[in-house]
Coordinates of C-alpha atoms in Angstrom, one line a residue:
Chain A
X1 CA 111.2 130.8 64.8
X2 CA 108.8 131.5 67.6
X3 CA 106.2 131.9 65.2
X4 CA 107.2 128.7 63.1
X5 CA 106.5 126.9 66.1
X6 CA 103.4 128.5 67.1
X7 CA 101.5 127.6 63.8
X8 CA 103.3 123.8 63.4
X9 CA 102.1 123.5 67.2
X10 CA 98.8 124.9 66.6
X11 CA 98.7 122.4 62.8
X12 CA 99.5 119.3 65.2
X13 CA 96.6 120.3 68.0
X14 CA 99.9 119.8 70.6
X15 CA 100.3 123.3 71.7
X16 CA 100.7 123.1 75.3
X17 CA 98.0 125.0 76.4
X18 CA 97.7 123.3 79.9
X19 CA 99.4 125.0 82.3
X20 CA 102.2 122.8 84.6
X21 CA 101.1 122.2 88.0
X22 CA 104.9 121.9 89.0
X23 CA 105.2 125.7 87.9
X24 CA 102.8 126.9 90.2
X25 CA 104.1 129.2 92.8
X26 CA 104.2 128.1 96.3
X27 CA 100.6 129.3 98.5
X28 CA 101.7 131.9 101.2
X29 CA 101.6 129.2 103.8
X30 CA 104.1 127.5 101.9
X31 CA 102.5 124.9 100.8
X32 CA 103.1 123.7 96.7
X33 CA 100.7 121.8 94.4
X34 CA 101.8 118.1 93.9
X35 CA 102.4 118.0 90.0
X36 CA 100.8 115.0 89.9
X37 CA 97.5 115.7 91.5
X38 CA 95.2 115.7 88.1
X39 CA 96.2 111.7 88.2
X40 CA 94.8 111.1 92.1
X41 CA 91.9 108.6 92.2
X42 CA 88.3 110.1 93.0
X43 CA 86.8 110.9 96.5
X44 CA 83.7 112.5 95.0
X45 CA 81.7 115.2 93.5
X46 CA 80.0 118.2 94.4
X47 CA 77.9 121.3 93.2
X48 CA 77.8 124.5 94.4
X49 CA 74.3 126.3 93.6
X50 CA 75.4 129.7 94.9
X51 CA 77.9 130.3 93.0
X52 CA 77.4 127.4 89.9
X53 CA 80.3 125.8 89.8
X54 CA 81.1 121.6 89.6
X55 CA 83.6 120.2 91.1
X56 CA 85.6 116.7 91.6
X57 CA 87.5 115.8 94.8
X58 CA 90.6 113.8 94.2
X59 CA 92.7 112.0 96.8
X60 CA 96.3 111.2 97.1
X61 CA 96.9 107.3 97.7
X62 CA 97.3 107.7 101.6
X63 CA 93.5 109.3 101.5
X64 CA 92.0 107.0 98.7
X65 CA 93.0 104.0 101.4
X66 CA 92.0 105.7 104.6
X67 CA 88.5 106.8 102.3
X68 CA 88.1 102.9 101.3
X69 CA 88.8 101.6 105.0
X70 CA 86.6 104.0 106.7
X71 CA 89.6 105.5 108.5
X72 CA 88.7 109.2 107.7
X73 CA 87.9 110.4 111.4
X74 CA 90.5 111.5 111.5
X75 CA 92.0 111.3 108.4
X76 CA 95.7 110.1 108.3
X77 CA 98.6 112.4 108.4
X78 CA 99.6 112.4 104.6
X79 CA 96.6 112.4 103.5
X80 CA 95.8 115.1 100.6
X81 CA 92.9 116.7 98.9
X82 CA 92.3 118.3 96.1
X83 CA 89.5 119.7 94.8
X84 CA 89.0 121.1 91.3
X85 CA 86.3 123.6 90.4
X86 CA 84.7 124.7 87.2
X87 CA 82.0 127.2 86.3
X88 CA 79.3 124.6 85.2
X89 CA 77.3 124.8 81.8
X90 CA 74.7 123.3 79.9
X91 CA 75.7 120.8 77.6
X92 CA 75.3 122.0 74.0
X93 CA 74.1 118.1 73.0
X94 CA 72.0 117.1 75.9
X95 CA 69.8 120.1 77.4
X96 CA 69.3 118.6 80.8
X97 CA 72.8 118.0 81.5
X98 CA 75.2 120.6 83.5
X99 CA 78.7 119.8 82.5
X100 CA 82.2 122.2 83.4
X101 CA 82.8 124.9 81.7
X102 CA 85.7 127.5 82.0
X103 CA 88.6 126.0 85.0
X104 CA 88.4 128.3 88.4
X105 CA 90.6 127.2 90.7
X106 CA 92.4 124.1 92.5
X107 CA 92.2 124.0 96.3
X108 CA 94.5 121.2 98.5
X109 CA 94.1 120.3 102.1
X110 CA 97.0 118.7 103.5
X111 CA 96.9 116.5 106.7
X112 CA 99.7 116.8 109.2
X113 CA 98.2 116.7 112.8
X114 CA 101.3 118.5 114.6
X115 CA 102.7 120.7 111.8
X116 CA 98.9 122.3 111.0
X117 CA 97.7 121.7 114.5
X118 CA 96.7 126.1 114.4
X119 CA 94.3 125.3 111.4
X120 CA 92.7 121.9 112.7
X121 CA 95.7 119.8 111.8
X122 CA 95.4 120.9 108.2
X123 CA 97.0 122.8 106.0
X124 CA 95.1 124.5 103.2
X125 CA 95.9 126.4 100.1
X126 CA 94.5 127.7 96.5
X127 CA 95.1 128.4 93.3
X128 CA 93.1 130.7 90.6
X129 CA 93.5 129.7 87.3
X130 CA 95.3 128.2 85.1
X131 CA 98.0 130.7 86.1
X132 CA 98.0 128.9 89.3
X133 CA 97.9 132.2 91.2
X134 CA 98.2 131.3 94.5
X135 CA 95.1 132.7 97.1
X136 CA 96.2 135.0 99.9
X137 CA 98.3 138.2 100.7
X138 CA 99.9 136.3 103.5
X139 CA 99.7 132.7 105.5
X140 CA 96.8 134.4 107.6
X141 CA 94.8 133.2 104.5
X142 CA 94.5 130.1 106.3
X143 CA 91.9 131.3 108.8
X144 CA 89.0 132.4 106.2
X145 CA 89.3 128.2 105.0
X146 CA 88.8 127.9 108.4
X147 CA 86.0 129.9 109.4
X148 CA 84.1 127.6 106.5
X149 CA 85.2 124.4 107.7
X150 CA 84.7 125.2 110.6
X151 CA 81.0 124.0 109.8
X152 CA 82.5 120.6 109.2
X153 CA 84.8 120.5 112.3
X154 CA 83.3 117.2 113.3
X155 CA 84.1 115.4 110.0
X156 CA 88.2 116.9 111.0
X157 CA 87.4 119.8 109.3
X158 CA 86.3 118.0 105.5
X159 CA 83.3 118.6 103.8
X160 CA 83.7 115.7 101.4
X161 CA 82.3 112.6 102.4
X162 CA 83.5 109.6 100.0
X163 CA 81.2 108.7 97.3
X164 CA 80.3 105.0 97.3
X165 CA 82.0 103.7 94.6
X166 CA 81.5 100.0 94.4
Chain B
X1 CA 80.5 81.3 113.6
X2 CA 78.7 83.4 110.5
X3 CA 77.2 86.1 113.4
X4 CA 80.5 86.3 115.3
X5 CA 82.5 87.3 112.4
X6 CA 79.5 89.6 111.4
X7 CA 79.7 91.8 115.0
X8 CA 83.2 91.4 114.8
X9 CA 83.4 93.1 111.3
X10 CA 81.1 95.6 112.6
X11 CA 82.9 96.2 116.1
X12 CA 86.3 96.5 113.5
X13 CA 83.9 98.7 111.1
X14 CA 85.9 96.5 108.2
X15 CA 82.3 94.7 107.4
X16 CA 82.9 94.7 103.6
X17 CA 79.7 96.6 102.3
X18 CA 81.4 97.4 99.1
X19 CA 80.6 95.2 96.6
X20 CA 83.0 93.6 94.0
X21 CA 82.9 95.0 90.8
X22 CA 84.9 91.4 89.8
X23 CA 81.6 89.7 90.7
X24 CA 79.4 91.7 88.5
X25 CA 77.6 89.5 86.0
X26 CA 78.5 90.6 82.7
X27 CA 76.2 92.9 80.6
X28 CA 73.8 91.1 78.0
X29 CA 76.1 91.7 75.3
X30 CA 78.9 89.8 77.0
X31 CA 80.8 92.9 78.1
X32 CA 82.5 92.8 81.7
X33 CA 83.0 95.7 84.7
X34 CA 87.2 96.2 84.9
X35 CA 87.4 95.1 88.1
X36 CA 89.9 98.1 88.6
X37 CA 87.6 100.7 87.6
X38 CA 87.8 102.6 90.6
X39 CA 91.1 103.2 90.5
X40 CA 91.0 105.2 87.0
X41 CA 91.4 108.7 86.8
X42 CA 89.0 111.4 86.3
X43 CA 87.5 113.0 82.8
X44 CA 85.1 114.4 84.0
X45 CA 81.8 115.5 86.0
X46 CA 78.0 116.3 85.3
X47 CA 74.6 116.8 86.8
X48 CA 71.7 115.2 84.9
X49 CA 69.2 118.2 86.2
X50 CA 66.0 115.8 85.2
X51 CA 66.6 113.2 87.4
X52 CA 68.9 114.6 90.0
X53 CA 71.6 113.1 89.7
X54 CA 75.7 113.6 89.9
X55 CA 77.7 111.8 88.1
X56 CA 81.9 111.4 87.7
X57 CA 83.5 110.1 84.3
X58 CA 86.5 107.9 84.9
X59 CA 89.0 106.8 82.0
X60 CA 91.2 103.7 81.3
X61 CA 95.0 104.6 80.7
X62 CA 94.1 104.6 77.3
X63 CA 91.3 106.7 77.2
X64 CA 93.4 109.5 79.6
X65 CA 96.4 109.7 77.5
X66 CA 94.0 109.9 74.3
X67 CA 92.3 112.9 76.5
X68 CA 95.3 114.7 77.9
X69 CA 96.9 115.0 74.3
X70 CA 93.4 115.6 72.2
X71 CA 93.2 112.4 70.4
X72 CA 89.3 111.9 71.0
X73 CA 88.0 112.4 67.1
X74 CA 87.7 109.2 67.1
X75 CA 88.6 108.0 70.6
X76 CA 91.3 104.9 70.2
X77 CA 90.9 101.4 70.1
X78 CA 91.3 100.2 73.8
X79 CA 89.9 103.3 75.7
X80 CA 87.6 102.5 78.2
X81 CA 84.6 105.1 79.6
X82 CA 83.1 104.5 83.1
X83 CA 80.2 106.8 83.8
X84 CA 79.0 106.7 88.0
X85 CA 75.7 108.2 89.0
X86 CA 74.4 108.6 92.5
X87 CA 71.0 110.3 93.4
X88 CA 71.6 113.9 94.5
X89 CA 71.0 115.2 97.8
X90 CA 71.9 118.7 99.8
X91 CA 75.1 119.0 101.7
X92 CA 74.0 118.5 105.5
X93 CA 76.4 120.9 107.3
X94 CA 76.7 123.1 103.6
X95 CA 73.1 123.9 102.5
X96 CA 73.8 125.5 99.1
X97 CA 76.3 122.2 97.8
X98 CA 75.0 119.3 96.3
X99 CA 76.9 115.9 97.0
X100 CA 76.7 112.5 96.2
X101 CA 73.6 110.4 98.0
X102 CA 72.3 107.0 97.1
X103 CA 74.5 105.2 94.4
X104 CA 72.5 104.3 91.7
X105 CA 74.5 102.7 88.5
X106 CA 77.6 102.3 86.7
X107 CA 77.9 102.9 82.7
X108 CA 80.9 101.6 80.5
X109 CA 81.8 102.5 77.0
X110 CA 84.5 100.1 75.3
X111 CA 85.9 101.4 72.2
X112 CA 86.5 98.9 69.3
X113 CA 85.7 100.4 65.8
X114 CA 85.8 96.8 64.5
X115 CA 84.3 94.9 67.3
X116 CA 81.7 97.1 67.9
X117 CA 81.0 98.5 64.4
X118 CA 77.2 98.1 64.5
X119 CA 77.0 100.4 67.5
X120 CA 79.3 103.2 66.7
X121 CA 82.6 101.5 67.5
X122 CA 81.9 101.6 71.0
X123 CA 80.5 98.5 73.2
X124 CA 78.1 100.0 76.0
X125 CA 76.7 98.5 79.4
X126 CA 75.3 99.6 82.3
X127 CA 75.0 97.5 86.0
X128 CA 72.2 98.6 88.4
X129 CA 72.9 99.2 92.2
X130 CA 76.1 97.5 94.3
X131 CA 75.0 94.4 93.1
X132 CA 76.1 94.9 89.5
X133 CA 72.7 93.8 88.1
X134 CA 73.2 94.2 84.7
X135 CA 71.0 96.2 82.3
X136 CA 69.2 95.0 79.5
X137 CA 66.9 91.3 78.5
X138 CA 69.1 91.0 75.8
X139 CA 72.1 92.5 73.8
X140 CA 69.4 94.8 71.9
X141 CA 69.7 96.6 74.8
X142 CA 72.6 98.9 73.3
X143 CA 70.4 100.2 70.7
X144 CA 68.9 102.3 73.3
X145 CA 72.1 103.7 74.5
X146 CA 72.6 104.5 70.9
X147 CA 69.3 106.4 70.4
X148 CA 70.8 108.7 73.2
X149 CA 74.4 109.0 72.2
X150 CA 73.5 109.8 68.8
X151 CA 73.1 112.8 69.6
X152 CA 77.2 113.2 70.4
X153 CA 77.3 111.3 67.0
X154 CA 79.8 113.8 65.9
X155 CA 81.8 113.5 69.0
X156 CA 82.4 110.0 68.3
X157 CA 79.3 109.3 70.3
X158 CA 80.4 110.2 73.5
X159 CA 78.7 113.3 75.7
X160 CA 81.9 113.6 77.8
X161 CA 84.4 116.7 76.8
X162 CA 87.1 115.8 78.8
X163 CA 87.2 118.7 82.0
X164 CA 90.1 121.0 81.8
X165 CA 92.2 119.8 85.3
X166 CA 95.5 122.1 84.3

């Protein structure tokens, strides 16, 4: 039966092979990964040289408005990012281009002054994979994200600056 | 009256420097910016490497669903591609990441096999800078978006693999 299913699934290119953001396992902090966060509007794009990877940075509704009304410094509480990475590629049609290759991982910043007020009034968490595996052995996670961010601690601890989009 | 409301909006930082993609001029061959454009959800990302550029691929409804459950070969009737590319610049507190700079144009693909059946099903445009100056003298323009996007001829002539975003 399983096997019926496999090949009828495979036959009718419906096989569910993305994984469901509601099953991923909470991030030692505690903090889950909205299930709807693949259908947030875009707050920009980024590369990363060192390590080649693309990535898009998606907001939930209460950062896309604070993002389109300037009111990012700080950013509300509410507010959530999420920012999706891939190893990039060349594109096989269109040699100039870098396009996303193979999924890494799915990082979240959530904004809540008072709760998060130890990690700059944000909480943050990861997941690897399309396993969602979330980063960390324990909530002290937290203070590596940190100890980057820190770098952007004037922009209340976000790298991403919205990308005009007119 | 005019410079009062102009320091006030500055003073309020609610001067309204984006423009409105309802006021773009449609594209020579009578094609229009969705208005709402900046409120679809993501496809994708890229780099274009020769010209330094990022760019993020945003979808209609109907080009989303048709991407989340791999109807793309062809792409249906009613999807709606929207290509944004800013100039590229380095990261200022994050040397190694690339983010977005100077916006520089918006592309949009319309799919109609019948409508559009001279150019590959698909009608293409392209507006120039926050003023939505649209590209092309005439609607002869699209044959060179063709001459490009032949290339992705057998991808129904569209570069885009929709990113994996489990």
């Amino acid at each position: 039966m399983k096997r019926s299913f496999f090949v009828l699934a495979l036959a009718l290119n419906t096989f569910p092979c993305h994984a469901d953001p509601a099953a991923a396992p909470p991030a030692p902090n505690g903090i889950t990964l909205p299930k709807d966060y693949q259908n947030w509007r875009l707050l920009g794009v980024s590369q990363r040289t060192e390590n080649g990877t693309l990535r898009a940075i998606l907001g939930n509704d209460k950062a896309i408005e604070a993002a389109r009304s300037g009111q990012t410094h700080p950013w509300p509480d509410g507010a959530m990012l999420a920012k999706v990475a891939w190893k990039q590629k060349s594109h096989d049609k269109f040699a100039t281009a870098v396009v996303p290759g193979e999924y890494v991982h799915t990082d979240l910043m959530v904004k809540d002054a008072a709760k998060y007020a130890a990690t700059g009034g944000w909480g943050f968490a990861r997941w690897l994979g399309d396993k969602f595996t979330p980063y960390g052995q324990d909530a002290q996670f937290a203070q590596e994200c940190l100890g980057c961010h820190g770098a952007a601690k004037d922009a209340d601890w976000v790298f991403t600056t919205p990308a005009k989009l007119p």
